[in-house]
GROMACS .gro file of C-alpha atoms in nm:
model
  435
    1LEU     CA    1  16.045  -1.699   7.576
    2ILE     CA    2  15.932  -1.394   7.775
    3ALA     CA    3  15.945  -1.589   8.103
    4TRP     CA    4  16.298  -1.713   8.035
    5ARG     CA    5  16.406  -1.361   7.940
    6TYR     CA    6  16.272  -1.221   8.268
    7LEU     CA    7  16.426  -1.500   8.477
    8ARG     CA    8  16.780  -1.444   8.352
    9ALA     CA    9  16.757  -1.065   8.345
   10ARG     CA   10  16.993  -0.865   8.564
   11ARG     CA   11  16.869  -0.619   8.819
   12ALA     CA   12  17.019  -0.335   8.619
   13THR     CA   13  16.771  -0.415   8.341
   14GLY     CA   14  16.476  -0.449   8.573
   15GLY     CA   15  16.509  -0.820   8.662
   16VAL     CA   16  16.507  -0.983   9.004
   17SER     CA   17  16.781  -1.239   8.969
   18VAL     CA   18  16.892  -1.207   9.334
   19MET     CA   19  16.539  -1.273   9.462
   20THR     CA   20  16.510  -1.563   9.219
   21TRP     CA   21  16.823  -1.725   9.360
   22ILE     CA   22  16.702  -1.671   9.716
   23SER     CA   23  16.368  -1.837   9.632
   24PHE     CA   24  16.544  -2.122   9.456
   25LEU     CA   25  16.782  -2.192   9.747
   26GLY     CA   26  16.504  -2.161  10.005
   27ILE     CA   27  16.281  -2.416   9.836
   28ALA     CA   28  16.572  -2.654   9.772
   29LEU     CA   29  16.685  -2.648  10.137
   30ALA     CA   30  16.329  -2.677  10.271
   31VAL     CA   31  16.248  -2.979  10.052
   32ALA     CA   32  16.581  -3.142  10.141
   33ALA     CA   33  16.513  -3.094  10.513
   34LEU     CA   34  16.162  -3.237  10.475
   35ILE     CA   35  16.281  -3.548  10.290
   36ALA     CA   36  16.572  -3.602  10.532
   37THR     CA   37  16.342  -3.579  10.834
   38LEU     CA   38  16.081  -3.810  10.684
   39SER     CA   39  16.347  -4.066  10.589
   40VAL     CA   40  16.486  -4.067  10.944
   41ARG     CA   41  16.136  -4.105  11.086
   42SER     CA   42  16.067  -4.394  10.848
   43GLY     CA   43  16.396  -4.550  10.955
   44PHE     CA   44  16.303  -4.530  11.322
   45ARG     CA   45  15.960  -4.679  11.250
   46HIS     CA   46  16.117  -4.964  11.054
   47GLU     CA   47  16.367  -5.035  11.334
   48PHE     CA   48  16.091  -5.015  11.594
   49VAL     CA   49  15.867  -5.258  11.408
   50GLY     CA   50  16.167  -5.486  11.346
   51ILE     CA   51  16.248  -5.497  11.718
   52ILE     CA   52  15.885  -5.572  11.807
   53LEU     CA   53  15.849  -5.846  11.549
   54GLY     CA   54  16.195  -5.991  11.587
   55ALA     CA   55  16.099  -6.196  11.893
   56ASN     CA   56  15.721  -6.169  11.899
   57PRO     CA   57  15.458  -6.328  11.673
   58HIS     CA   58  15.283  -6.131  11.403
   59LEU     CA   59  14.954  -6.307  11.474
   60GLU     CA   60  14.827  -6.536  11.750
   61VAL     CA   61  14.554  -6.799  11.725
   62LEU     CA   62  14.391  -6.831  12.068
   63ALA     CA   63  14.118  -7.065  12.185
   64THR     CA   64  13.787  -6.924  12.298
   65PRO     CA   65  13.731  -6.933  12.677
   66GLN     CA   66  13.570  -7.256  12.802
   67VAL     CA   67  13.474  -7.394  13.141
   68ASN     CA   68  13.646  -7.720  13.240
   69GLU     CA   69  13.522  -7.995  13.474
   70ALA     CA   70  13.657  -7.812  13.778
   71GLY     CA   71  13.455  -7.502  13.693
   72GLN     CA   72  13.760  -7.303  13.584
   73ILE     CA   73  13.775  -7.088  13.271
   74VAL     CA   74  14.053  -7.214  13.043
   75ARG     CA   75  14.174  -7.135  12.690
   76GLU     CA   76  14.340  -7.445  12.545
   77LEU     CA   77  14.401  -7.574  12.192
   78SER     CA   78  14.405  -7.953  12.171
   79ASN     CA   79  14.449  -8.006  11.795
   80TYR     CA   80  14.737  -7.757  11.767
   81ASP     CA   81  14.942  -7.977  11.529
   82ALA     CA   82  14.659  -7.979  11.272
   83ILE     CA   83  14.602  -7.605  11.314
   84ALA     CA   84  14.972  -7.529  11.265
   85ALA     CA   85  14.987  -7.753  10.956
   86ASP     CA   86  14.681  -7.585  10.802
   87LEU     CA   87  14.821  -7.238  10.866
   88ARG     CA   88  15.161  -7.320  10.713
   89GLY     CA   89  14.984  -7.402  10.387
   90LEU     CA   90  14.834  -7.053  10.350
   91ASP     CA   91  14.987  -6.793  10.120
   92GLY     CA   92  15.176  -6.528  10.314
   93ILE     CA   93  15.231  -6.748  10.622
   94GLU     CA   94  15.595  -6.824  10.697
   95GLN     CA   95  15.573  -7.004  11.032
   96ALA     CA   96  15.313  -7.139  11.275
   97ALA     CA   97  15.446  -7.249  11.615
   98PRO     CA   98  15.239  -7.394  11.903
   99VAL     CA   99  15.340  -7.242  12.237
  100VAL     CA  100  15.270  -7.274  12.607
  101GLN     CA  101  15.308  -6.963  12.822
  102GLY     CA  102  15.317  -6.899  13.194
  103GLN     CA  103  15.435  -6.658  13.462
  104VAL     CA  104  15.680  -6.806  13.713
  105MET     CA  105  15.946  -6.701  13.961
  106ALA     CA  106  16.306  -6.774  13.866
  107SER     CA  107  16.569  -6.836  14.132
  108GLY     CA  108  16.946  -6.862  14.117
  109ASN     CA  109  17.236  -6.791  14.355
  110GLY     CA  110  16.993  -6.678  14.623
  111ARG     CA  111  16.826  -6.422  14.397
  112ASN     CA  112  16.472  -6.419  14.261
  113ALA     CA  113  16.303  -6.257  13.960
  114GLY     CA  114  15.961  -6.276  13.800
  115VAL     CA  115  15.982  -6.405  13.442
  116GLN     CA  116  15.763  -6.520  13.156
  117VAL     CA  117  15.826  -6.873  13.029
  118THR     CA  118  15.739  -6.963  12.670
  119GLY     CA  119  15.736  -7.328  12.574
  120ILE     CA  120  15.825  -7.373  12.207
  121GLY     CA  121  15.979  -7.633  11.978
  122ALA     CA  122  16.352  -7.615  11.904
  123GLU     CA  123  16.300  -7.574  11.529
  124ASP     CA  124  16.046  -7.297  11.584
  125LEU     CA  125  16.280  -7.114  11.823
  126ALA     CA  126  16.559  -7.124  11.566
  127ARG     CA  127  16.328  -6.943  11.320
  128ILE     CA  128  16.277  -6.641  11.551
  129PRO     CA  129  16.514  -6.377  11.405
  130LEU     CA  130  16.618  -6.189  11.718
  131ILE     CA  131  16.664  -6.505  11.924
  132ALA     CA  132  16.857  -6.699  11.663
  133GLU     CA  133  17.069  -6.396  11.564
  134PRO     CA  134  17.067  -6.155  11.862
  135GLU     CA  135  17.299  -5.864  11.937
  136MET     CA  136  17.498  -6.086  12.171
  137ALA     CA  137  17.467  -6.454  12.261
  138TRP     CA  138  17.634  -6.704  12.488
  139GLY     CA  139  17.606  -7.082  12.468
  140ASP     CA  140  17.462  -7.296  12.190
  141ILE     CA  141  17.103  -7.265  12.068
  142GLY     CA  142  17.140  -7.617  11.926
  143ARG     CA  143  17.137  -7.751  12.286
  144PHE     CA  144  16.800  -7.592  12.354
  145ASP     CA  145  16.629  -7.932  12.407
  146GLU     CA  146  16.869  -7.999  12.697
  147GLY     CA  147  16.774  -7.695  12.905
  148VAL     CA  148  16.632  -7.343  12.869
  149ALA     CA  149  16.722  -7.019  12.688
  150VAL     CA  150  16.743  -6.716  12.917
  151GLY     CA  151  16.743  -6.340  12.852
  152SER     CA  152  17.066  -6.158  12.931
  153ARG     CA  153  16.915  -5.929  13.195
  154ILE     CA  154  16.762  -6.226  13.378
  155ALA     CA  155  17.098  -6.402  13.374
  156ARG     CA  156  17.271  -6.087  13.501
  157ALA     CA  157  17.013  -6.034  13.777
  158LEU     CA  158  17.042  -6.394  13.897
  159GLY     CA  159  17.418  -6.419  13.842
  160LEU     CA  160  17.383  -6.707  13.595
  161GLN     CA  161  17.614  -6.827  13.319
  162VAL     CA  162  17.585  -7.096  13.054
  163GLY     CA  163  17.577  -7.434  13.225
  164ASP     CA  164  17.442  -7.306  13.558
  165PRO     CA  165  17.113  -7.442  13.695
  166ILE     CA  166  16.807  -7.217  13.722
  167ARG     CA  167  16.507  -7.298  13.941
  168LEU     CA  168  16.159  -7.212  13.819
  169ILE     CA  169  15.873  -7.198  14.069
  170SER     CA  170  15.517  -7.203  13.935
  171PRO     CA  171  15.216  -7.142  14.159
  172GLU     CA  172  15.005  -7.376  13.943
  173GLY     CA  173  15.175  -7.707  14.013
  174ALA     CA  174  15.058  -8.058  14.091
  175ARG     CA  175  14.701  -8.112  14.201
  176THR     CA  176  14.674  -8.294  14.532
  177PRO     CA  177  14.383  -8.377  14.767
  178PHE     CA  178  14.487  -8.071  14.966
  179GLY     CA  179  14.478  -7.841  14.662
  180VAL     CA  180  14.731  -7.726  14.406
  181SER     CA  181  15.089  -7.722  14.529
  182PRO     CA  182  15.360  -7.506  14.370
  183ARG     CA  183  15.574  -7.682  14.114
  184VAL     CA  184  15.951  -7.641  14.134
  185GLY     CA  185  16.178  -7.740  13.848
  186SER     CA  186  16.551  -7.710  13.793
  187PHE     CA  187  16.687  -7.659  13.441
  188GLU     CA  188  17.028  -7.603  13.286
  189VAL     CA  189  17.095  -7.268  13.115
  190THR     CA  190  17.210  -7.372  12.768
  191TYR     CA  191  17.167  -7.040  12.584
  192ILE     CA  192  17.171  -6.672  12.685
  193PHE     CA  193  17.053  -6.406  12.439
  194GLN     CA  194  17.057  -6.026  12.432
  195VAL     CA  195  16.826  -5.868  12.173
  196GLY     CA  196  16.851  -5.508  12.298
  197ARG     CA  197  16.493  -5.477  12.416
  198TYR     CA  198  16.425  -5.455  12.787
  199ASP     CA  199  16.091  -5.637  12.802
  200ILE     CA  200  16.248  -5.940  12.630
  201ASP     CA  201  16.595  -5.952  12.785
  202ALA     CA  202  16.461  -5.895  13.138
  203THR     CA  203  16.155  -6.122  13.136
  204ARG     CA  204  16.174  -6.389  12.864
  205ILE     CA  205  16.277  -6.755  12.915
  206TYR     CA  206  16.226  -7.019  12.645
  207MET     CA  207  16.162  -7.383  12.739
  208PRO     CA  208  16.117  -7.691  12.515
  209LEU     CA  209  15.751  -7.741  12.432
  210ALA     CA  210  15.716  -8.095  12.574
  211GLU     CA  211  15.888  -7.989  12.896
  212ALA     CA  212  15.664  -7.682  12.927
  213GLN     CA  213  15.346  -7.887  12.876
  214THR     CA  214  15.443  -8.110  13.166
  215TYR     CA  215  15.560  -7.824  13.385
  216PHE     CA  216  15.245  -7.613  13.337
  217ASN     CA  217  14.996  -7.903  13.343
  218ARG     CA  218  14.920  -7.859  12.973
  219ASP     CA  219  14.954  -8.223  12.869
  220GLY     CA  220  14.830  -8.258  12.511
  221VAL     CA  221  14.728  -7.892  12.476
  222VAL     CA  222  14.884  -7.552  12.413
  223ASP     CA  223  14.786  -7.196  12.491
  224ALA     CA  224  14.819  -7.052  12.140
  225VAL     CA  225  14.966  -7.094  11.794
  226GLU     CA  226  15.203  -6.809  11.708
  227VAL     CA  227  15.210  -6.717  11.339
  228THR     CA  228  15.475  -6.527  11.141
  229VAL     CA  229  15.370  -6.367  10.811
  230ALA     CA  230  15.572  -6.247  10.513
  231ASP     CA  231  15.442  -5.888  10.525
  232PRO     CA  232  15.378  -5.778  10.887
  233GLU     CA  233  15.233  -5.442  10.778
  234ARG     CA  234  14.942  -5.624  10.608
  235VAL     CA  235  14.879  -5.878  10.880
  236ASN     CA  236  14.515  -5.772  10.922
  237ALA     CA  237  14.444  -5.883  10.565
  238LEU     CA  238  14.535  -6.242  10.667
  239ALA     CA  239  14.300  -6.256  10.964
  240LEU     CA  240  14.001  -6.376  10.759
  241PRO     CA  241  14.197  -6.649  10.569
  242VAL     CA  242  14.337  -6.773  10.902
  243LEU     CA  243  13.989  -6.792  11.055
  244SER     CA  244  13.864  -6.978  10.749
  245ALA     CA  245  14.151  -7.229  10.765
  246VAL     CA  246  14.093  -7.308  11.134
  247GLU     CA  247  13.775  -7.506  11.186
  248ASP     CA  248  13.762  -7.466  11.562
  249ARG     CA  249  13.629  -7.162  11.743
  250VAL     CA  250  13.932  -6.940  11.790
  251ILE     CA  251  14.026  -6.576  11.846
  252ILE     CA  252  14.276  -6.391  11.625
  253GLU     CA  253  14.504  -6.126  11.778
  254THR     CA  254  14.760  -5.940  11.564
  255TRP     CA  255  15.073  -5.753  11.666
  256GLN     CA  256  14.905  -5.429  11.565
  257ASP     CA  257  14.635  -5.495  11.824
  258SER     CA  258  14.887  -5.537  12.105
  259SER     CA  259  15.125  -5.258  11.994
  260GLY     CA  260  14.871  -5.026  11.837
  261ALA     CA  261  14.932  -4.744  12.087
  262TYR     CA  262  15.302  -4.725  11.992
  263LEU     CA  263  15.219  -4.723  11.623
  264GLN     CA  264  14.960  -4.450  11.669
  265ALA     CA  265  15.213  -4.241  11.860
  266LEU     CA  266  15.467  -4.282  11.581
  267THR     CA  267  15.208  -4.195  11.317
  268MET     CA  268  15.106  -3.885  11.510
  269GLU     CA  269  15.471  -3.779  11.539
  270ASP     CA  270  15.519  -3.826  11.165
  271ASN     CA  271  15.214  -3.613  11.088
  272VAL     CA  272  15.321  -3.337  11.328
  273MET     CA  273  15.675  -3.328  11.188
  274PHE     CA  274  15.538  -3.313  10.834
  275ILE     CA  275  15.311  -3.021  10.922
  276ILE     CA  276  15.589  -2.829  11.099
  277LEU     CA  277  15.834  -2.872  10.814
  278SER     CA  278  15.562  -2.779  10.566
  279PHE     CA  279  15.578  -2.427  10.705
  280LEU     CA  280  15.943  -2.409  10.597
  281VAL     CA  281  15.840  -2.496  10.242
  282LEU     CA  282  15.559  -2.238  10.259
  283ILE     CA  283  15.798  -1.964  10.379
  284ALA     CA  284  16.039  -2.050  10.099
  285ALA     CA  285  15.757  -2.044   9.846
  286LEU     CA  286  15.647  -1.699   9.964
  287ASN     CA  287  15.982  -1.565   9.843
  288ILE     CA  288  15.858  -1.644   9.494
  289VAL     CA  289  15.562  -1.411   9.554
  290SER     CA  290  15.794  -1.129   9.661
  291GLY     CA  291  16.010  -1.176   9.355
  292LEU     CA  292  15.714  -1.187   9.118
  293ILE     CA  293  15.551  -0.879   9.270
  294MET     CA  294  15.875  -0.688   9.217
  295LEU     CA  295  15.899  -0.828   8.866
  296VAL     CA  296  15.543  -0.725   8.779
  297LYS     CA  297  15.608  -0.376   8.915
  298ASN     CA  298  15.930  -0.337   8.717
  299LYS     CA  299  15.775  -0.476   8.399
  300SER     CA  300  15.448  -0.281   8.406
  301ARG     CA  301  15.555  -0.079   8.099
  302ASP     CA  302  15.639  -0.402   7.914
  303ILE     CA  303  15.300  -0.545   8.009
  304GLY     CA  304  15.124  -0.237   7.874
  305ILE     CA  305  15.315  -0.251   7.546
  306LEU     CA  306  15.254  -0.624   7.502
  307ARG     CA  307  14.882  -0.580   7.571
  308THR     CA  308  14.850  -0.295   7.320
  309MET     CA  309  15.026  -0.517   7.064
  310GLY     CA  310  14.750  -0.776   7.109
  311LEU     CA  311  14.887  -1.018   7.369
  312SER     CA  312  14.596  -1.168   7.568
  313GLU     CA  313  14.552  -1.177   7.945
  314GLY     CA  314  14.602  -1.554   7.940
  315SER     CA  315  14.939  -1.516   7.769
  316ILE     CA  316  15.054  -1.260   8.026
  317LEU     CA  317  14.935  -1.488   8.307
  318ARG     CA  318  15.116  -1.789   8.160
  319GLY     CA  319  15.437  -1.594   8.117
  320PHE     CA  320  15.458  -1.478   8.478
  321PHE     CA  321  15.326  -1.812   8.606
  322ILE     CA  322  15.608  -1.990   8.424
  323CYS     CA  323  15.856  -1.754   8.593
  324GLY     CA  324  15.747  -1.856   8.943
  325ALA     CA  325  15.673  -2.219   8.861
  326SER     CA  326  16.017  -2.266   8.706
  327VAL     CA  327  16.183  -2.151   9.027
  328GLY     CA  328  15.966  -2.387   9.232
  329LEU     CA  329  16.026  -2.677   8.996
  330ALA     CA  330  16.404  -2.628   8.988
  331GLY     CA  331  16.424  -2.582   9.366
  332THR     CA  332  16.213  -2.893   9.425
  333ALA     CA  333  16.433  -3.102   9.194
  334VAL     CA  334  16.752  -2.992   9.368
  335GLY     CA  335  16.594  -3.038   9.711
  336VAL     CA  336  16.485  -3.394   9.628
  337ALA     CA  337  16.838  -3.476   9.512
  338LEU     CA  338  16.992  -3.330   9.831
  339GLY     CA  339  16.742  -3.502  10.061
  340CYS     CA  340  16.788  -3.842   9.894
  341ALA     CA  341  17.166  -3.803   9.903
  342PHE     CA  342  17.150  -3.725  10.276
  343ALA     CA  343  16.941  -4.035  10.345
  344ILE     CA  344  17.167  -4.259  10.136
  345TRP     CA  345  17.498  -4.134  10.278
  346ILE     CA  346  17.377  -4.059  10.630
  347ASP     CA  347  17.640  -4.280  10.796
  348PRO     CA  348  17.949  -4.101  10.656
  349ILE     CA  349  17.780  -3.765  10.713
  350PHE     CA  350  17.725  -3.838  11.081
  351GLU     CA  351  18.074  -3.981  11.115
  352PHE     CA  352  18.207  -3.650  10.985
  353VAL     CA  353  17.980  -3.453  11.220
  354ASN     CA  354  18.084  -3.677  11.508
  355LEU     CA  355  18.449  -3.615  11.421
  356LEU     CA  356  18.399  -3.240  11.417
  357ALA     CA  357  18.209  -3.248  11.748
  358GLY     CA  358  18.471  -3.465  11.914
  359GLY     CA  359  18.238  -3.765  11.960
  360GLY     CA  360  17.918  -3.817  12.153
  361VAL     CA  361  17.674  -3.714  11.878
  362TRP     CA  362  17.529  -4.066  11.863
  363ASP     CA  363  17.571  -4.308  12.154
  364PRO     CA  364  17.463  -4.666  12.064
  365SER     CA  365  17.468  -4.774  12.430
  366ILE     CA  366  17.179  -4.535  12.506
  367ARG     CA  367  16.963  -4.582  12.195
  368PHE     CA  368  17.035  -4.953  12.132
  369LEU     CA  369  17.103  -4.863  11.766
  370SER     CA  370  17.451  -4.863  11.619
  371ALA     CA  371  17.369  -4.583  11.373
  372LEU     CA  372  17.102  -4.326  11.295
  373PRO     CA  373  16.850  -4.512  11.077
  374ALA     CA  374  16.724  -4.362  10.753
  375ARG     CA  375  16.490  -4.527  10.507
  376LEU     CA  376  16.389  -4.370  10.178
  377GLU     CA  377  16.029  -4.440  10.080
  378CYS     CA  378  15.860  -4.336   9.759
  379GLY     CA  379  15.558  -4.207   9.949
  380ASP     CA  380  15.769  -3.966  10.158
  381VAL     CA  381  15.957  -3.833   9.855
  382GLY     CA  382  15.633  -3.800   9.659
  383SER     CA  383  15.465  -3.612   9.947
  384ALA     CA  384  15.753  -3.365   9.971
  385MET     CA  385  15.751  -3.307   9.594
  386ALA     CA  386  15.373  -3.265   9.581
  387LEU     CA  387  15.376  -3.021   9.873
  388SER     CA  388  15.657  -2.807   9.729
  389LEU     CA  389  15.519  -2.796   9.376
  390GLY     CA  390  15.164  -2.738   9.496
  391LEU     CA  391  15.262  -2.444   9.717
  392SER     CA  392  15.489  -2.299   9.449
  393PHE     CA  393  15.216  -2.312   9.186
  394LEU     CA  394  14.955  -2.178   9.426
  395VAL     CA  395  15.147  -1.872   9.545
  396THR     CA  396  15.266  -1.797   9.190
  397SER     CA  397  14.912  -1.771   9.057
  398PHE     CA  398  14.827  -1.456   9.259
  399PRO     CA  399  15.091  -1.213   9.123
  400ALA     CA  400  15.054  -1.370   8.778
  401ARG     CA  401  14.681  -1.292   8.779
  402ARG     CA  402  14.755  -0.940   8.898
  403ALA     CA  403  14.989  -0.888   8.603
  404ALA     CA  404  14.733  -1.031   8.359
  405ARG     CA  405  14.455  -0.801   8.485
  406MET     CA  406  14.666  -0.487   8.465
  407ASN     CA  407  14.510  -0.216   8.248
  408PRO     CA  408  14.756  -0.138   7.965
  409VAL     CA  409  14.656   0.229   7.953
  410GLU     CA  410  14.701   0.271   8.326
  411ALA     CA  411  15.030   0.082   8.311
  412LEU     CA  412  15.172   0.308   8.041
  413ARG     CA  413  15.034   0.623   8.211
  414TYR     CA  414  15.186   0.518   8.542
  415GLU     CA  415  15.515   0.441   8.375
  416ARG     CA  416  15.518   0.776   8.190
  417GLY     CA  417  15.425   0.966   8.508
  418ALA     CA  418  15.697   0.788   8.700
  419ARG     CA  419  15.953   0.874   8.432
  420LEU     CA  420  15.845   1.241   8.419
  421ALA     CA  421  15.864   1.264   8.797
  422ALA     CA  422  16.208   1.109   8.792
  423ASP     CA  423  16.325   1.344   8.514
  424GLY     CA  424  16.189   1.643   8.703
  425LEU     CA  425  16.365   1.534   9.020
  426ASP     CA  426  16.692   1.494   8.832
  427HIS     CA  427  16.652   1.837   8.669
  428ASP     CA  428  16.577   1.999   9.005
  429LEU     CA  429  16.884   1.837   9.162
  430GLN     CA  430  17.102   1.955   8.873
  431CYS     CA  431  16.975   2.312   8.905
  432ARG     CA  432  17.042   2.320   9.278
  433THR     CA  433  17.387   2.177   9.223
  434THR     CA  434  17.463   2.446   8.964
  435GLN     CA  435  17.342   2.723   9.196
   0.00000   0.00000   0.00000
């Protein structure tokens, strides 16, 4: 009751309503900014992971290095059909596709480019999200068995269109008595895809698995079995079940192993942004301290009277603590609502900002994203709430303890002295005015 009375008091009666409103608005805006920033960062991370995993495997099963009859070190899987079948039966595994990979030189219209060829079955290719449903596509993916699928930047660099022939030159060709001669093959371009990622559009060519085994001298074997899981973020938890399901000696490599540096950079950015924006919440919470210190100073006479009437130090502390904590709690609640609303309606908000700025705020052709991504996650909202409430409660405890430890006699004496001094000053001013 005392805390509520002090919170809604006007400044004329010794309250600090203006400072209370400033503290409330500061915390609300700081929490909203923190949640909005974290949601945008989560959206970028989700889009980044989606682009990586859209055309790349979540997990690869590779053979251990072995020495063949010619004394060369090779990594080949011979029983890949059985391995793929065993992996498809595991919980959490969505797809297991045997592949053959190789680096070749592509030629067309007198132009050359280094590319990476991936031999894969037609059904497995149709299950790759970014290849089956890219940003832009030309041709028919259903005719994949009749030719090859080419990235858009490769096709642009070589001047190729759907139906044109493309020549692939591999340095590891047919073995002859005079050594290994380069292998040259001509294939029809049946499908051109553009996924919006440079390292795929500019280097990736897909070839039917049987054709790739013949072309790369991999008859009856493959280089790896690419696995897609239901939850890519927990792919490491499936490494042990995959090793247990495969009887042969193999090596497991996850997408987090190959792209770990990017993920670490994103995580570091998230942590730095959280720390920087935490200072905004701290500055807003310090306004509560200023307001409470002023409130304690103005209410020192009330504190002395309440103490002489028998109110304990703990009751005084709780009363002033509730004053500051209520401001922090209300500001946090409003800030969470504003931040969540910003993340939910971010598209119309940026359309309005783009309209006011005359366009150019967000250019999809540069960022390869049609809109600014935002993704609300319970962990981000919970972190912002915990930070705001924790700082609000922490900074409130110091002036509340100061009020509780105030000596009632000294408080009343100080108040009486201040009143006498003020009365004397008023009397002196009146006398001088009369003279």
